[in-house]
Short mmCIF file of C-alpha atoms and ligand atoms in Angstrom, two decimals:
data_model
loop_
_atom_site.label_atom_id
_atom_site.label_comp_id
_atom_site.label_asym_id
_atom_site.label_seq_id
_atom_site.Cartn_x
_atom_site.Cartn_y
_atom_site.Cartn_z
CA MET A 1 126.81 35.23 114.98
CA GLN A 2 126.52 34.05 118.56
CA ARG A 3 126.97 37.43 120.20
CA LEU A 4 124.34 39.11 118.02
CA GLU A 5 121.98 36.22 118.61
CA THR A 6 122.44 36.42 122.38
CA LEU A 7 121.89 40.18 122.25
CA ALA A 8 118.62 39.74 120.34
CA LYS A 9 117.39 37.17 122.87
CA ARG A 10 118.16 39.53 125.73
CA LEU A 11 116.43 42.48 124.05
CA LYS A 12 113.36 40.42 123.15
CA GLU A 13 113.07 39.32 126.78
CA LYS A 14 112.70 43.00 127.62
CA GLU A 15 109.78 43.08 125.17
CA LEU A 16 111.50 45.45 122.80
CA ALA A 17 110.20 45.54 119.22
CA LEU A 18 113.22 44.85 117.05
CA PRO A 19 113.14 45.82 113.36
CA ILE A 20 116.16 43.59 112.61
CA TRP A 21 117.87 40.86 114.60
CA VAL A 22 119.78 37.57 114.43
CA GLU A 23 118.01 34.31 115.21
CA ASP A 24 118.94 30.69 114.43
CA GLY A 25 122.09 31.92 112.69
CA LYS A 26 120.09 34.09 110.27
CA LEU A 27 119.46 37.79 109.85
CA LYS A 28 115.75 38.49 110.37
CA VAL A 29 113.73 41.53 109.29
CA ILE A 30 110.06 42.25 109.89
CA ASP A 31 108.32 43.53 106.74
CA GLN A 32 107.05 46.98 107.74
CA THR A 33 105.17 47.42 104.47
CA LYS A 34 102.71 44.72 105.60
CA LEU A 35 102.03 46.12 109.08
CA PRO A 36 99.68 46.27 110.91
CA PHE A 37 97.73 43.52 109.17
CA ASP A 38 100.45 40.92 108.72
CA GLU A 39 103.63 40.39 110.74
CA ILE A 40 105.81 38.74 108.12
CA ILE A 41 109.44 37.99 108.94
CA TYR A 42 112.09 37.38 106.29
CA SER A 43 115.48 35.70 106.68
CA PHE A 44 118.41 37.13 104.77
CA SER A 45 121.75 35.57 104.03
CA GLU A 46 123.13 38.18 101.63
CA VAL A 47 123.77 41.90 101.90
CA LYS A 48 122.01 42.46 98.58
CA GLN A 49 118.75 41.18 100.10
CA LEU A 50 119.12 43.65 102.95
CA ALA A 51 119.87 46.51 100.53
CA ASP A 52 116.74 45.63 98.54
CA ALA A 53 114.72 45.55 101.77
CA ILE A 54 115.88 49.08 102.63
CA ARG A 55 115.05 50.37 99.13
CA SER A 56 111.60 48.81 99.15
CA MET A 57 110.85 50.22 102.65
CA MET A 58 110.48 46.74 104.12
CA ILE A 59 112.80 48.12 106.78
CA ARG A 60 112.71 51.87 107.29
CA GLY A 61 113.09 54.75 109.74
CA SER A 62 116.45 56.40 110.16
CA GLY A 63 117.43 54.49 113.31
CA ALA A 64 116.50 51.10 111.88
CA ILE A 65 118.34 51.64 108.62
CA GLY A 66 121.31 52.84 110.66
CA LEU A 67 121.25 49.43 112.34
CA CYS A 68 121.11 47.82 108.89
CA GLY A 69 124.51 49.41 108.31
CA ALA A 70 125.88 47.56 111.33
CA TYR A 71 124.20 44.21 110.59
CA GLY A 72 124.88 44.46 106.85
CA VAL A 73 128.61 45.13 107.15
CA TYR A 74 128.89 42.31 109.68
CA LEU A 75 126.96 39.98 107.34
CA ALA A 76 129.36 40.83 104.52
CA ALA A 77 132.31 39.95 106.75
CA TYR A 78 130.67 36.68 107.79
CA GLN A 79 129.80 35.64 104.24
CA SER A 80 133.15 36.61 102.71
CA LYS A 81 135.11 35.10 105.63
CA GLY A 82 136.47 38.53 106.49
CA ASP A 83 137.57 39.69 103.03
CA PRO A 84 138.19 43.47 103.38
CA GLU A 85 137.28 44.26 99.75
CA SER A 86 133.92 42.48 100.00
CA ILE A 87 133.18 44.28 103.26
CA LYS A 88 133.90 47.70 101.76
CA LYS A 89 131.84 46.90 98.66
CA ALA A 90 128.90 45.83 100.82
CA GLY A 91 129.21 49.07 102.79
CA GLU A 92 128.98 51.10 99.57
CA LEU A 93 125.97 49.10 98.43
CA LEU A 94 124.17 49.73 101.71
CA LYS A 95 124.99 53.45 101.62
CA SER A 96 123.58 53.74 98.09
CA THR A 97 120.10 52.56 99.10
CA ARG A 98 118.64 55.74 100.60
CA PRO A 99 120.40 59.11 100.66
CA THR A 100 118.74 61.25 103.33
CA ALA A 101 119.01 59.42 106.68
CA VAL A 102 122.58 60.06 107.78
CA ASN A 103 122.69 57.27 110.39
CA LEU A 104 123.08 54.69 107.65
CA MET A 105 126.16 56.38 106.19
CA LYS A 106 127.70 57.03 109.59
CA THR A 107 127.12 53.49 110.84
CA VAL A 108 128.56 51.88 107.72
CA ASP A 109 131.62 54.15 107.92
CA GLU A 110 132.07 53.40 111.62
CA MET A 111 131.89 49.64 110.97
CA VAL A 112 134.26 49.71 107.99
CA ALA A 113 136.77 51.91 109.84
CA SER A 114 136.75 49.63 112.88
CA PHE A 115 138.44 46.48 111.62
CA LYS A 116 142.10 45.67 111.38
CA GLY A 117 144.19 42.52 111.72
CA SER A 118 143.83 39.09 110.19
CA GLU A 119 140.72 38.08 108.25
CA GLU A 120 139.65 35.70 110.99
CA ASP A 121 139.72 38.52 113.54
CA VAL A 122 137.73 40.80 111.27
CA ILE A 123 134.52 38.82 111.71
CA ALA A 124 134.78 38.87 115.51
CA GLN A 125 135.77 42.55 115.54
CA LEU A 126 132.82 43.54 113.39
CA GLU A 127 130.38 41.49 115.42
CA GLU A 128 131.62 43.22 118.56
CA LYS A 129 131.29 46.62 116.89
CA ALA A 130 127.76 45.84 115.69
CA VAL A 131 126.73 44.85 119.22
CA GLU A 132 128.25 48.10 120.54
CA ILE A 133 126.34 50.19 117.98
CA ILE A 134 123.00 48.46 118.66
CA GLU A 135 123.36 48.81 122.43
CA ARG A 136 124.46 52.43 122.11
CA GLN A 137 121.47 53.32 119.97
CA LEU A 138 119.13 51.70 122.46
CA GLN A 139 120.69 53.68 125.30
CA PHE A 140 120.16 56.85 123.25
CA GLU A 141 116.47 56.01 122.99
CA TYR A 142 116.05 55.61 126.75
CA GLN A 143 118.02 58.77 127.46
CA LEU A 144 116.46 61.04 124.85
CA GLY A 145 113.10 59.66 125.98
CA GLU A 146 113.82 60.86 129.53
CA ASN A 147 115.05 64.24 128.32
CA GLY A 148 112.05 64.76 126.06
CA ALA A 149 109.49 63.48 128.56
CA ALA A 150 110.55 66.28 130.91
CA LEU A 151 108.98 68.68 128.40
CA ILE A 152 105.64 66.86 128.37
CA GLU A 153 103.01 67.90 130.87
CA ASP A 154 100.25 65.81 132.36
CA GLY A 155 97.22 66.18 130.09
CA ASP A 156 99.18 67.14 126.95
CA THR A 157 98.02 66.21 123.48
CA ILE A 158 101.04 65.61 121.29
CA MET A 159 101.01 65.47 117.53
CA THR A 160 103.53 63.34 115.65
CA HIS A 161 104.14 62.69 111.97
CA CYS A 162 105.19 59.55 110.11
CA HIS A 163 106.60 56.80 112.31
CA SER A 164 109.44 57.66 114.59
CA GLY A 165 109.07 54.67 116.86
CA ALA A 166 110.41 51.33 118.05
CA LEU A 167 110.46 49.53 114.70
CA GLY A 168 112.03 52.60 113.09
CA GLY A 169 114.76 52.56 115.72
CA ALA A 170 116.41 50.13 118.10
CA GLY A 171 113.25 48.77 119.73
CA TYR A 172 112.19 50.95 122.68
CA GLY A 173 110.51 53.89 120.98
CA GLY A 174 112.92 55.16 118.33
CA ARG A 175 112.94 58.91 118.74
CA ALA A 176 109.54 60.66 118.94
CA LEU A 177 107.85 57.63 120.48
CA SER A 178 110.63 57.26 123.05
CA VAL A 179 109.63 60.69 124.33
CA ILE A 180 105.93 59.82 124.22
CA ARG A 181 106.38 56.32 125.67
CA THR A 182 108.54 57.58 128.53
CA ALA A 183 106.02 60.31 129.41
CA HIS A 184 103.27 57.66 129.38
CA GLU A 185 105.34 55.29 131.56
CA GLN A 186 105.90 58.17 133.97
CA GLY A 187 102.14 58.17 134.49
CA LYS A 188 101.38 61.35 132.55
CA LYS A 189 97.94 61.27 130.98
CA ILE A 190 98.73 62.08 127.39
CA HIS A 191 96.94 61.75 124.09
CA VAL A 192 98.67 61.44 120.72
CA PHE A 193 97.46 62.71 117.36
CA THR A 194 99.19 60.62 114.72
CA CYS A 195 99.24 61.95 111.17
CA GLU A 196 98.47 59.34 108.55
CA THR A 197 101.54 60.28 106.43
CA ARG A 198 100.78 60.04 102.75
CA PRO A 199 101.81 58.25 100.65
CA TYR A 200 103.33 55.37 102.63
CA LEU A 201 100.95 55.72 105.59
CA GLN A 202 103.62 55.04 108.22
CA GLY A 203 101.55 57.07 110.70
CA SER A 204 98.30 55.15 110.34
CA ARG A 205 99.88 51.76 109.83
CA ILE A 206 102.87 51.71 112.15
CA THR A 207 102.60 54.59 114.65
CA ALA A 208 98.98 53.70 115.47
CA TYR A 209 100.01 50.02 115.75
CA GLU A 210 102.78 50.83 118.23
CA LEU A 211 100.69 53.32 120.24
CA LYS A 212 98.04 50.64 120.58
CA LYS A 213 100.68 48.14 121.76
CA PHE A 214 102.03 50.63 124.30
CA GLY A 215 98.50 51.40 125.52
CA ILE A 216 98.77 55.11 124.69
CA PRO A 217 95.46 56.81 123.77
CA HIS A 218 95.61 58.20 120.25
CA THR A 219 93.62 59.68 117.38
CA LEU A 220 94.45 59.28 113.72
CA ILE A 221 94.26 62.39 111.53
CA THR A 222 95.15 62.93 107.90
CA ASP A 223 98.16 65.13 107.26
CA ASN A 224 96.08 68.07 106.05
CA MET A 225 94.14 68.31 109.35
CA SER A 226 97.00 69.56 111.50
CA GLY A 227 96.32 73.25 110.84
CA PHE A 228 92.66 72.84 111.77
CA CYS A 229 93.51 70.93 114.95
CA MET A 230 96.06 73.53 116.02
CA SER A 231 93.68 76.40 115.28
CA LYS A 232 91.16 74.72 117.61
CA ARG A 233 93.84 74.36 120.32
CA MET A 234 93.58 70.58 120.18
CA ILE A 235 97.36 70.12 120.11
CA ASP A 236 99.77 71.20 122.86
CA LYS A 237 103.08 70.06 121.36
CA VAL A 238 104.48 68.56 118.21
CA VAL A 239 107.21 65.92 118.48
CA VAL A 240 108.62 64.38 115.30
CA GLY A 241 111.70 62.30 114.51
CA SER A 242 114.54 63.28 112.23
CA ASP A 243 116.37 61.76 109.34
CA ARG A 244 119.14 64.34 109.45
CA VAL A 245 119.84 67.56 111.36
CA SER A 246 122.33 69.90 109.73
CA ALA A 247 124.96 71.85 111.69
CA ASN A 248 122.67 74.89 111.94
CA GLY A 249 119.71 72.88 113.27
CA ASP A 250 117.67 72.60 110.05
CA LEU A 251 115.72 69.37 110.04
CA ALA A 252 115.18 66.82 107.27
CA ASN A 253 112.20 64.65 108.14
CA LYS A 254 109.31 62.89 106.44
CA VAL A 255 107.59 65.11 103.88
CA GLY A 256 104.79 67.04 105.59
CA THR A 257 106.88 67.91 108.63
CA TYR A 258 107.61 71.42 107.28
CA MET A 259 103.91 72.07 106.78
CA HIS A 260 103.19 71.03 110.39
CA ALA A 261 106.04 73.23 111.66
CA LEU A 262 104.61 76.27 109.83
CA ALA A 263 101.18 75.63 111.31
CA ALA A 264 102.73 75.16 114.77
CA LYS A 265 104.57 78.48 114.50
CA ALA A 266 101.40 80.27 113.38
CA HIS A 267 99.48 78.90 116.35
CA GLY A 268 102.19 79.15 119.00
CA VAL A 269 102.45 75.35 119.43
CA PRO A 270 105.96 74.23 120.54
CA PHE A 271 107.59 72.10 117.84
CA PHE A 272 110.29 69.59 118.80
CA THR A 273 112.34 67.08 116.92
CA ALA A 274 113.53 64.05 118.85
CA THR A 275 116.81 62.71 117.60
CA SER A 276 120.18 61.41 118.73
CA SER A 277 123.56 63.04 118.43
CA HIS A 278 124.34 60.45 115.76
CA THR A 279 121.79 62.10 113.44
CA ILE A 280 123.40 65.53 113.61
CA ASP A 281 125.47 66.00 110.50
CA PHE A 282 128.18 68.58 111.13
CA ASP A 283 129.46 68.14 107.58
CA THR A 284 126.22 69.68 106.29
CA THR A 285 126.07 73.37 107.08
CA SER A 286 122.36 73.90 106.42
CA GLY A 287 119.27 72.05 105.29
CA LYS A 288 119.77 73.38 101.75
CA ALA A 289 122.69 70.98 101.37
CA ILE A 290 120.74 67.88 102.42
CA GLU A 291 119.90 65.52 99.60
CA VAL A 292 116.18 64.78 99.62
CA GLU A 293 115.34 61.34 98.30
CA MET A 294 112.92 61.41 95.35
CA ARG A 295 110.89 58.23 95.19
CA ASP A 296 108.94 56.71 92.34
CA SER A 297 105.78 58.61 91.41
CA SER A 298 103.81 55.34 91.36
CA GLU A 299 104.01 55.42 95.16
CA VAL A 300 101.71 58.48 94.97
CA THR A 301 99.42 57.40 92.14
CA GLN A 302 98.76 53.97 93.67
CA ILE A 303 98.04 52.55 97.09
CA LYS A 304 99.17 48.93 97.41
CA GLY A 305 99.13 48.63 93.64
CA VAL A 306 95.59 50.06 93.29
CA PRO A 307 95.49 53.21 91.11
CA ILE A 308 94.02 56.32 92.78
CA ALA A 309 94.51 58.71 89.84
CA PRO A 310 93.72 58.55 86.11
CA GLU A 311 96.24 56.54 84.12
CA GLY A 312 99.18 58.66 83.04
CA THR A 313 98.81 61.26 85.82
CA LYS A 314 102.14 62.81 86.68
CA ALA A 315 103.03 62.77 90.37
CA LEU A 316 105.89 63.90 92.56
CA TYR A 317 107.25 62.21 95.67
CA PRO A 318 109.97 64.00 97.61
CA SER A 319 110.27 61.59 100.54
CA PHE A 320 111.42 64.28 102.99
CA ASP A 321 111.24 68.02 103.46
CA ILE A 322 113.39 70.55 105.26
CA THR A 323 112.14 72.43 108.29
CA PRO A 324 114.27 75.55 108.85
CA ASN A 325 115.69 75.98 112.35
CA HIS A 326 113.63 79.11 113.14
CA LEU A 327 110.49 76.93 113.25
CA ILE A 328 112.01 74.54 115.80
CA THR A 329 111.55 75.06 119.54
CA GLY A 330 114.05 72.43 120.60
CA ILE A 331 116.12 69.47 119.43
CA ILE A 332 115.74 66.62 121.91
CA THR A 333 118.84 64.42 122.12
CA GLU A 334 120.33 61.97 124.59
CA LYS A 335 122.59 64.83 125.70
CA GLY A 336 119.75 67.17 126.52
CA VAL A 337 117.36 69.52 124.74
CA ILE A 338 119.18 71.93 122.46
CA GLN A 339 117.62 75.31 121.78
CA ALA A 340 118.43 78.33 119.62
CA PRO A 341 120.94 79.60 118.68
CA PHE A 342 121.27 76.10 117.24
CA GLU A 343 124.54 76.50 115.38
CA THR A 344 126.39 77.60 118.52
CA ASN A 345 124.60 75.27 120.88
CA LEU A 346 124.95 72.20 118.66
CA ARG A 347 128.66 72.99 118.30
CA SER A 348 129.17 73.29 122.04
CA VAL A 349 127.43 69.94 122.60
CA ARG A 350 129.65 68.44 119.92
CA GLU A 351 132.79 69.56 121.71
CA LYS A 352 131.75 67.60 124.78
CA VAL A 353 130.67 64.35 123.14
CA ASP A 354 132.75 61.83 121.23
CA ILE A 355 129.93 60.43 119.12
CA LEU A 356 129.28 63.89 117.66
CA GLN A 357 132.80 64.19 116.23
C1 RUB B 401 111.75 57.89 108.07
C2 RUB B 401 110.68 58.24 108.96
C3 RUB B 401 110.42 59.60 109.31
C4 RUB B 401 110.58 59.69 110.79
C5 RUB B 401 112.01 59.81 111.25
O1 RUB B 401 111.20 57.84 106.84
O2 RUB B 401 109.99 57.36 109.44
O3 RUB B 401 111.09 60.55 108.69
O4 RUB B 401 109.83 60.75 111.24
O5 RUB B 401 112.00 59.31 112.52
P1 RUB B 401 110.98 56.52 106.02
P2 RUB B 401 113.30 58.69 113.18
O6 RUB B 401 109.71 55.90 106.48
O7 RUB B 401 110.92 57.04 104.63
O8 RUB B 401 112.19 55.65 106.26
O9 RUB B 401 114.14 59.83 113.61
O10 RUB B 401 112.79 57.93 114.36
O11 RUB B 401 113.91 57.83 112.15
#
């Protein structure tokens, strides 16, 4: 585990906020369900614990759960002393946790496909691969941040939804907050409207927490206020993350994103998704084919275990929604900002970049 531990030390020295890391020979995860009030860190020694943490949203955000794929497959190799069957089984378990964010599936597949040779070598090979994936994702964040920040003007108010930030990614700013953080670090005077994001409140709990840490001025709104704010010209741009982008540019993101995109279109507010090439799923032709995770209705009828509806009330919780490509102004990636026609332009970017294959 030495290489992963050294990597974590180096990244923490840069004051990055890591959602998952190795320390003292153990896998560590910060419990995002308890933020911003408690910063509780758990140590895991088994892949099953990590899978449970993904399911329970202790660790979440498409980038962060992508990293769980890398750490989890490595952990399986370490625990099983490099047994290929155990590694593959662990990969399947991790992939079964949440269906929508494609990074998790891709990262697990990349890890599992990368090892060959004797069982002893397998552990070292997978540790090296995990380090490569973590560093690559971090580089994506810096680069897509630069590319997206070029779209942000001094004085802009930017609205974001859910939490597409450091703890949902590799530690700099994930996707949307990489764009926002870079613009802020460039000295642009920006303001962020963060949507609360019912029912898990990632926007009020985690995005506001990170914006405060980064020193970026922000205002919390509830999800249903975005139309009002846009109608009053209080928002200049929308930048959200992405759990999956299909080959035609349709976007799967936290439920509520579609509603914001419709309001943005109606009010002429540019709507961007910040993502990485790793999140573009060329095997999915359109958003209609993306599986949207349905979560337990109790997550809507209760907040932290406290009922907010009469007993027995039926509730629905699609965790994501699909924003069709015609509502999207641009897809910000580490390779540049991709605009319509998305199908053609995404394909031409793919031809030039290995990671998109
Ligand atoms: C993931 C999530 C949102 C982000 C995606 O959902 O946080 O969809 O906007 O952003 P969950 P990113 O909280 O259910 O895991 O692209 O940075 O992952």
